[in-house]
Amino acid sequence: MNLAVIKFSSEECGICHKMSFYDKKVAEELNLQFIDVKMQDTATYRKYRKILLTQYPDKSEMGWPTYIVCDSPEGEFQIIGEVKGGHPKGEFRSRLQEVLNSTASQN
């Protein structure tokens, strides 16, 4: 599997900025590729928009930030799970680990 966590955030979001101090590090410690998508970065957003819209067709239920864990984000992706909103570092790690554990138990 080629698992990645894609962070959808906004440059104006204070919680998104606060989490940027540790989210990439936590993802990499869990052997996940980390992709940072700012909604204002139209080129990057267009590249991963299909993944976001698959999970949130009208974007109404997404949190800030929204982390989508998926397999093969560059190709025929499969969404594994997500973590929404701001969390302290330890809780963020636990929530990402829960997503990974649910994937492992399905295989």
Short mmCIF file of C-alpha atoms in Angstrom, two decimals:
data_model
loop_
_atom_site.label_atom_id
_atom_site.label_comp_id
_atom_site.label_asym_id
_atom_site.label_seq_id
_atom_site.Cartn_x
_atom_site.Cartn_y
_atom_site.Cartn_z
CA MET A 1 0.00 0.00 0.00
CA ASN A 2 1.06 3.57 -0.69
CA LEU A 3 -0.69 5.29 2.21
CA ALA A 4 -0.77 9.06 2.51
CA VAL A 5 -2.48 11.59 4.69
CA ILE A 6 -3.74 14.64 2.83
CA LYS A 7 -4.26 17.76 4.91
CA PHE A 8 -6.93 20.08 3.50
CA SER A 9 -6.62 23.45 5.21
CA SER A 10 -6.83 27.19 4.76
CA GLU A 11 -4.14 29.82 5.15
CA GLU A 12 -6.56 31.81 7.33
CA CYS A 13 -7.22 28.93 9.76
CA GLY A 14 -5.44 29.41 13.08
CA ILE A 15 -5.97 25.79 14.19
CA CYS A 16 -4.62 24.55 10.84
CA HIS A 17 -1.50 26.67 11.34
CA LYS A 18 -1.07 25.47 14.94
CA MET A 19 -1.27 21.82 13.89
CA SER A 20 1.31 22.37 11.14
CA PHE A 21 3.99 22.40 13.87
CA TYR A 22 3.56 18.62 14.35
CA ASP A 23 1.09 17.04 11.89
CA LYS A 24 3.65 16.24 9.17
CA LYS A 25 6.09 14.81 11.73
CA VAL A 26 3.39 12.60 13.29
CA ALA A 27 2.28 11.34 9.86
CA GLU A 28 5.85 10.48 8.87
CA GLU A 29 6.45 8.70 12.21
CA LEU A 30 3.46 6.50 11.29
CA ASN A 31 5.06 5.82 7.87
CA LEU A 32 2.52 7.93 5.99
CA GLN A 33 3.32 10.22 3.10
CA PHE A 34 2.18 13.75 4.03
CA ILE A 35 0.52 16.01 1.45
CA ASP A 36 -0.34 19.55 2.48
CA VAL A 37 -3.17 21.08 0.43
CA LYS A 38 -4.05 24.70 1.12
CA MET A 39 -7.41 25.59 -0.40
CA GLN A 40 -5.85 28.83 -1.73
CA ASP A 41 -3.18 26.89 -3.67
CA THR A 42 -5.32 26.21 -6.73
CA ALA A 43 -2.80 24.00 -8.56
CA THR A 44 -2.32 21.64 -5.61
CA TYR A 45 -6.00 21.77 -4.69
CA ARG A 46 -7.04 20.78 -8.24
CA LYS A 47 -4.68 17.81 -8.09
CA TYR A 48 -6.35 16.39 -4.94
CA ARG A 49 -9.85 17.88 -5.24
CA LYS A 50 -11.33 14.59 -6.45
CA ILE A 51 -10.32 12.91 -3.17
CA LEU A 52 -11.88 15.68 -1.06
CA LEU A 53 -15.10 15.74 -3.10
CA THR A 54 -15.41 11.95 -2.90
CA GLN A 55 -15.49 12.25 0.90
CA TYR A 56 -17.35 15.61 1.03
CA PRO A 57 -19.35 16.22 -2.18
CA ASP A 58 -20.48 19.69 -1.07
CA LYS A 59 -17.71 20.31 1.52
CA SER A 60 -20.35 21.09 4.17
CA GLU A 61 -19.33 18.49 6.76
CA MET A 62 -15.57 18.86 6.55
CA GLY A 63 -13.61 20.21 9.50
CA TRP A 64 -10.68 22.61 9.63
CA PRO A 65 -8.30 21.05 9.03
CA THR A 66 -9.47 17.80 7.45
CA TYR A 67 -6.94 14.98 7.12
CA ILE A 68 -7.94 12.26 4.67
CA VAL A 69 -5.95 9.03 4.81
CA CYS A 70 -5.93 7.29 1.46
CA ASP A 71 -4.12 4.68 -0.53
CA SER A 72 -2.50 5.70 -3.85
CA PRO A 73 -3.46 9.42 -3.83
CA GLU A 74 -1.71 9.93 -7.16
CA GLY A 75 -3.73 7.27 -8.96
CA GLU A 76 -6.80 5.13 -8.41
CA PHE A 77 -7.11 6.24 -4.81
CA GLN A 78 -9.05 4.55 -2.04
CA ILE A 79 -10.08 6.53 1.03
CA ILE A 80 -9.15 4.67 4.23
CA GLY A 81 -10.41 7.14 6.83
CA GLU A 82 -10.10 10.66 8.15
CA VAL A 83 -9.36 12.90 11.09
CA LYS A 84 -11.28 16.17 11.28
CA GLY A 85 -10.54 19.31 13.25
CA GLY A 86 -7.79 20.42 15.59
CA HIS A 87 -6.26 18.09 18.17
CA PRO A 88 -3.27 18.15 20.52
CA LYS A 89 -0.28 16.20 19.18
CA GLY A 90 -0.88 13.01 21.21
CA GLU A 91 -4.57 12.87 20.36
CA PHE A 92 -3.85 13.53 16.68
CA ARG A 93 -1.38 10.62 16.67
CA SER A 94 -3.97 8.36 18.38
CA ARG A 95 -6.68 9.27 15.89
CA LEU A 96 -4.41 8.62 12.90
CA GLN A 97 -3.32 5.32 14.48
CA GLU A 98 -6.99 4.31 14.90
CA VAL A 99 -7.54 4.85 11.17
CA LEU A 100 -4.48 2.71 10.39
CA ASN A 101 -5.55 0.01 12.86
CA SER A 102 -9.03 -0.20 11.28
CA THR A 103 -7.35 -0.69 7.90
CA ALA A 104 -5.08 -3.43 9.23
CA SER A 105 -8.00 -5.29 10.79
CA GLN A 106 -9.86 -5.30 7.45
CA ASN A 107 -6.96 -6.96 5.62
#
